CSV table of C-alpha atoms (C1' of nucleotides) in Angstrom, one decimal:
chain,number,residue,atom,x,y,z
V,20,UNK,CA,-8.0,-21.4,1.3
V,21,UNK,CA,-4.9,-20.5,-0.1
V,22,UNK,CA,-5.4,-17.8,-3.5
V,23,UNK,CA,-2.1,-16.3,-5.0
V,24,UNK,CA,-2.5,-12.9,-6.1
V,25,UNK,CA,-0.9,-12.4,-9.9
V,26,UNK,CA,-1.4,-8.7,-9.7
V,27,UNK,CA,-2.0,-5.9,-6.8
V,28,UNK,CA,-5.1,-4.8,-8.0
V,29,UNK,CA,-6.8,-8.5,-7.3
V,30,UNK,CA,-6.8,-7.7,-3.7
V,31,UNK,CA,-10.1,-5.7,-3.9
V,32,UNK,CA,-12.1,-8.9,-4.8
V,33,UNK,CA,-10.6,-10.5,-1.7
V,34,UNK,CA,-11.9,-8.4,0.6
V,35,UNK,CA,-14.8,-7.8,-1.1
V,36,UNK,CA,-15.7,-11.8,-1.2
V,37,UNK,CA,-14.5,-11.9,2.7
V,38,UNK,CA,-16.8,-9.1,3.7
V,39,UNK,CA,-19.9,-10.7,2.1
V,40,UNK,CA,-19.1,-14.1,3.5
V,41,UNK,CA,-19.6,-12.2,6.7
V,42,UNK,CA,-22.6,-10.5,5.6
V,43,UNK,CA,-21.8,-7.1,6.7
V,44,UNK,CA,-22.1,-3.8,4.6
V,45,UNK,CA,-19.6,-1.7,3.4
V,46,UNK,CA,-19.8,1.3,6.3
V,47,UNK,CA,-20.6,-1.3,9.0
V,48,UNK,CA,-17.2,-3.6,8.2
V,49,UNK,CA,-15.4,0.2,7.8
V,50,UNK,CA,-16.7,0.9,11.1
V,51,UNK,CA,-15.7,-1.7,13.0
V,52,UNK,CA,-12.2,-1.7,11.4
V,53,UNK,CA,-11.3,1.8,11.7
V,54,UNK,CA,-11.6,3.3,8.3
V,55,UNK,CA,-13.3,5.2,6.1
V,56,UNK,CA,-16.4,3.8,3.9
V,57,UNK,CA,-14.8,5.3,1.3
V,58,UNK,CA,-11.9,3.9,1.8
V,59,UNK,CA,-12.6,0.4,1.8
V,60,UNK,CA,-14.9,0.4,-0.7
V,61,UNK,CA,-11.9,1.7,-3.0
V,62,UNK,CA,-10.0,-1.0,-1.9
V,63,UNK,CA,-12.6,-3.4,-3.1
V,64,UNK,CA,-12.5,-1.9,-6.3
V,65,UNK,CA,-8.7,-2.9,-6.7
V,66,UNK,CA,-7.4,0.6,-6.4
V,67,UNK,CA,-3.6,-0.2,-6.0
V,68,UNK,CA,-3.1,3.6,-4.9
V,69,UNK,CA,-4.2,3.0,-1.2
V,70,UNK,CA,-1.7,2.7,1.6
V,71,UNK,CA,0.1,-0.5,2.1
V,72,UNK,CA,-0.6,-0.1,6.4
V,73,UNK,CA,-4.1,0.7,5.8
V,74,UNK,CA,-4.6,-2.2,3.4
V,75,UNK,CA,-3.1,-4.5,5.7
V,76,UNK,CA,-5.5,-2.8,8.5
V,77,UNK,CA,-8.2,-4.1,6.3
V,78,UNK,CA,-7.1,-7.6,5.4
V,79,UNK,CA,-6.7,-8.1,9.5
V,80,UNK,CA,-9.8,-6.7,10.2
V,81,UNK,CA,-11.4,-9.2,7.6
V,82,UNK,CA,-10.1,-12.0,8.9
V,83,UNK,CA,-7.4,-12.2,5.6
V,84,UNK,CA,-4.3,-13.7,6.1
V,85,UNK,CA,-1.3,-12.6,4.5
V,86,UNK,CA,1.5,-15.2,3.5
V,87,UNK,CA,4.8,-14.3,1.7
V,88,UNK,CA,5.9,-17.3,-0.5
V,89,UNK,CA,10.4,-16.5,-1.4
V,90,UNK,CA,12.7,-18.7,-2.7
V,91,UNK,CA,14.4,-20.8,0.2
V,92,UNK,CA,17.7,-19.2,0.2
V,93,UNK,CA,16.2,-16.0,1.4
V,94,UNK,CA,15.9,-17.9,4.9
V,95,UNK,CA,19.3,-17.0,5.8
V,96,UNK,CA,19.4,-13.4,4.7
V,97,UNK,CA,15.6,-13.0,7.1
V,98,UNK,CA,17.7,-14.5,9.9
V,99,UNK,CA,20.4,-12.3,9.6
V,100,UNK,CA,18.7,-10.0,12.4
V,101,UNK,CA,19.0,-5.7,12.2
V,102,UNK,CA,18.2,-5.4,15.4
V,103,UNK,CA,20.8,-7.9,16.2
V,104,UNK,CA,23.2,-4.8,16.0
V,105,UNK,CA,23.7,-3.4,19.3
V,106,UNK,CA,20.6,-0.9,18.8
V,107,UNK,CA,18.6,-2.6,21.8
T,30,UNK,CA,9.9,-21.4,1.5
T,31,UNK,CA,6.2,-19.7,3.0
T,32,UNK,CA,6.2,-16.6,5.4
T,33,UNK,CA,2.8,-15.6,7.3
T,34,UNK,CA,2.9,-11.5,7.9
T,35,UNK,CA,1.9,-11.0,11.8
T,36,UNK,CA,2.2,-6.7,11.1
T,37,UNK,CA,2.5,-4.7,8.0
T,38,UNK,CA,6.1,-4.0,8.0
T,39,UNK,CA,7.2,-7.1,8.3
T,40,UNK,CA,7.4,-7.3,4.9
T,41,UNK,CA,10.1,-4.9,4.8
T,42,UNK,CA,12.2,-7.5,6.4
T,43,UNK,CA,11.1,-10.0,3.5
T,44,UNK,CA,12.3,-7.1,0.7
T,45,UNK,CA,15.5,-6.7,2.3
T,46,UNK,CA,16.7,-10.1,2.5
T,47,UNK,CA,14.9,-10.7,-1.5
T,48,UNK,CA,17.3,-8.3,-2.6
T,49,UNK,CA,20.6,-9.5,-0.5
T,50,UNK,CA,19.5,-12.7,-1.5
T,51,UNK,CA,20.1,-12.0,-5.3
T,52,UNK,CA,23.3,-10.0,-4.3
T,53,UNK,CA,22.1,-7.0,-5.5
T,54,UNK,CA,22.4,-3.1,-3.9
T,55,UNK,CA,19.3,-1.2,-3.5
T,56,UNK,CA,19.8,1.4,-5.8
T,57,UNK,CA,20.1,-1.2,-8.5
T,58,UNK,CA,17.2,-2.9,-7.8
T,59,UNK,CA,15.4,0.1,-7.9
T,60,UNK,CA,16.6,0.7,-10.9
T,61,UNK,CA,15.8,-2.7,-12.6
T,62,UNK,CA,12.2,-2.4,-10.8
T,63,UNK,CA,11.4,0.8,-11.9
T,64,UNK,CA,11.3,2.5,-8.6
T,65,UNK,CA,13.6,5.3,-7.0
T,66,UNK,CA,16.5,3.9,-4.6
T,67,UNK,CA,14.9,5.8,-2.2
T,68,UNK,CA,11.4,4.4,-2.2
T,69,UNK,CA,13.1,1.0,-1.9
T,70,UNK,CA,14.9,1.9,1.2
T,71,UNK,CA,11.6,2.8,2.8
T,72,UNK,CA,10.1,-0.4,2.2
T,73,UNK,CA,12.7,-2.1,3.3
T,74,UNK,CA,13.2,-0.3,6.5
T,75,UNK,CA,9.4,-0.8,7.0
T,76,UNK,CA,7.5,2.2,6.3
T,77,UNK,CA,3.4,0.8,6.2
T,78,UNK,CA,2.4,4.7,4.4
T,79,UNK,CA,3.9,3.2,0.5
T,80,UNK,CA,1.5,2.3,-1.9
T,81,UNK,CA,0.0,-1.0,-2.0
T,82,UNK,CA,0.7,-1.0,-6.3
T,83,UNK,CA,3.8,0.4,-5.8
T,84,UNK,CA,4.9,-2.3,-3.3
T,85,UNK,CA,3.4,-5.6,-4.9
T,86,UNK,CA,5.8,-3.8,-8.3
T,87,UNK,CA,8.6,-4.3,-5.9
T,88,UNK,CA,7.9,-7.9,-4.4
T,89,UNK,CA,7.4,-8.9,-8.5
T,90,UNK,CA,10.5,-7.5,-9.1
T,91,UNK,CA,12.3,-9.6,-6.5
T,92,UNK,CA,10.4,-12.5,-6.8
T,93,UNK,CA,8.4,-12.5,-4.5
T,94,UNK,CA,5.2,-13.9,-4.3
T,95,UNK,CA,2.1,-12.8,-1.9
T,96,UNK,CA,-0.9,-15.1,-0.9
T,97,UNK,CA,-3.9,-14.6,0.7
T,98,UNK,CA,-5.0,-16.8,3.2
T,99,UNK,CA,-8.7,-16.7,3.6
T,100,UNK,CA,-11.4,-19.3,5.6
T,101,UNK,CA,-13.3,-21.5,2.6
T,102,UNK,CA,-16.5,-19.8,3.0
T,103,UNK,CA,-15.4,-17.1,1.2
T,104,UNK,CA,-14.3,-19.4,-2.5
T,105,UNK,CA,-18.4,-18.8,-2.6
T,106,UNK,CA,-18.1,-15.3,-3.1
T,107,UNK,CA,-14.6,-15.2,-5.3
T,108,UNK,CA,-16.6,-16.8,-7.9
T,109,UNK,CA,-19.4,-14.3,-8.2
T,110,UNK,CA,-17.9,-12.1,-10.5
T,111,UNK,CA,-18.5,-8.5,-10.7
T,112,UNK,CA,-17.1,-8.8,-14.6
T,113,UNK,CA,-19.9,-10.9,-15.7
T,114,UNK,CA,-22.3,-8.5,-15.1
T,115,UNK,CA,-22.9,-7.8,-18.6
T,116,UNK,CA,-19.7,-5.1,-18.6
T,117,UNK,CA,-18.2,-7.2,-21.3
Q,12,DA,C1',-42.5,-2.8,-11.7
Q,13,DT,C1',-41.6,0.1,-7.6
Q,14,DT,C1',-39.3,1.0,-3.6
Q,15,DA,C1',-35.6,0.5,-0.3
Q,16,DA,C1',-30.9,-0.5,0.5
Q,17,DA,C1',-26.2,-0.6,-0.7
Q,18,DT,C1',-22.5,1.0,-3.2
Q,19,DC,C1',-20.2,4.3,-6.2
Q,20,DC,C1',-18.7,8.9,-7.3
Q,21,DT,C1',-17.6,13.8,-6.6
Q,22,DC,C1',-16.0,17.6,-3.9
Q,23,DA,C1',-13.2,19.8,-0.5
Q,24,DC,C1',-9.6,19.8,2.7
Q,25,DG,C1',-5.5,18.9,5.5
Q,26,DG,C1',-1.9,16.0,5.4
Q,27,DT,C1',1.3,13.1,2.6
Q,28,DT,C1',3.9,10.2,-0.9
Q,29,DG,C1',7.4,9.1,-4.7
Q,30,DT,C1',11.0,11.2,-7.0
Q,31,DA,C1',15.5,13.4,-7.5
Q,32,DA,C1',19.5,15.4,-5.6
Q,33,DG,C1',22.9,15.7,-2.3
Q,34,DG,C1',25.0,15.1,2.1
Q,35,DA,C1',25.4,12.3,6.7
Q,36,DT,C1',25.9,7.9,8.6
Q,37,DT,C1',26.7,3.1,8.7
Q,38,DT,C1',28.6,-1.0,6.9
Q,39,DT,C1',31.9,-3.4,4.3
Q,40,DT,C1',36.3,-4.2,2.4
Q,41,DG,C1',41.2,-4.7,2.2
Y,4,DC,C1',42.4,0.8,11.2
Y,5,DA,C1',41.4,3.7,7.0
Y,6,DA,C1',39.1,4.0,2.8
Y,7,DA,C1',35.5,2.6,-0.1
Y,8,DA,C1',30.9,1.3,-0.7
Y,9,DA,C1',26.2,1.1,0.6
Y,10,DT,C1',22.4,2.8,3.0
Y,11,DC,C1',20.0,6.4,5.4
Y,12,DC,C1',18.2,11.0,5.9
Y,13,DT,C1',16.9,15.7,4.4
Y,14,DT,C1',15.0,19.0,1.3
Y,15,DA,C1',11.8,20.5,-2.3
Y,16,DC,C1',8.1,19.7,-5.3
Y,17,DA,C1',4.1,18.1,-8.0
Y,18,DA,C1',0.8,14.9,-7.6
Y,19,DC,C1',-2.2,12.8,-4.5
Y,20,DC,C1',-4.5,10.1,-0.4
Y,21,DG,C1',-8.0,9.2,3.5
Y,22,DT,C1',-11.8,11.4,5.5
Y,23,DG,C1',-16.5,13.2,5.7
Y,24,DA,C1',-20.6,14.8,3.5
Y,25,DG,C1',-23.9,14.4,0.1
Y,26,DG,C1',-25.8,13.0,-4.2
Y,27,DA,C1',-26.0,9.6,-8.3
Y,28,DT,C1',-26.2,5.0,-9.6
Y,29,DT,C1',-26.7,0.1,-9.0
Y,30,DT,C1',-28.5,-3.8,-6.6
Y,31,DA,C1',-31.7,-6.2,-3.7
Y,32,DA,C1',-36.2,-6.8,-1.9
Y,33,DT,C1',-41.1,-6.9,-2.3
DNA sequence: ATTAAATCCTCACGGTTGTAAGGATTTTTG
DNA sequence: CAAAAATCCTTACAACCGTGAGGATTTAAT
């Protein structure tokens, strides 16, 4: 199921709703994930303050997938490679 | 045109080719977004530490949208709402 | 209704982030 | 190729983030 997100903060019920669906608790899905209890129950309370890596830590652990949805002519600028530029 | 993120920085690669996209240079971006030139240029080269608020403020700005991808079992739990909990 | 379980909140701490300014480096232009 | 433009990097600073511990509050179970 496909949900766009209209503002950063909606993220927290997403996680929240996929952690339930699994029936795990709070500090047993932190656990297994790698962070704190804490943490991820800020996240599910749509604190936009928490660090992009460690959200996206969260979302993977969860089972979440992220999709970026861009206007098509920003193909060609993605294919237009940086480390096409001798840096190998 | 859709995008599935594999790894957090990734999306730096998305921001970057937004912005060239709209032919426009970081620093006025940042400007238009509301975020410093140099906090742009960290997204963009990939930097998974920036704040999740602070980074969804960026992909609005440039038009880009973020979706989550989720298994249906969890629709079940979106729609128990922690708002109607009589916090009106 | 009472008790147990889960979640939220606070505190402290070491490490860190976004901003602004300015210079170094890379990329683009002519 | 040289010069101009764009981007990257460093420094400093005030505000702050993730963690862990422990208690307060809310939710679930009986």
């Amino acid at each position: 199921m496909k949900i766009p997100l209209d503002h950063a903060a909606a993220i927290g019920n997403v996680v929240r709703a996929s952690r339930k669906a699994q029936k795990i608790r709070q500090d047993d899905a932190a656990g297994s994930i790698g962070v704190s209890e804490n943490f991820l129950g800020k996240i599910e309370r749509g604190d936009e303050s928490v660090q992009w890596g460690k959200l996206f830590q969260v979302l993977e652990g969860l089972g979440v997938r992220i999709v970026v949805d861009v206007p098509d002519n920003v193909a060609a600028w993605l294919n237009e490679r940086r480390d096409d530029r001798g840096r190998s």
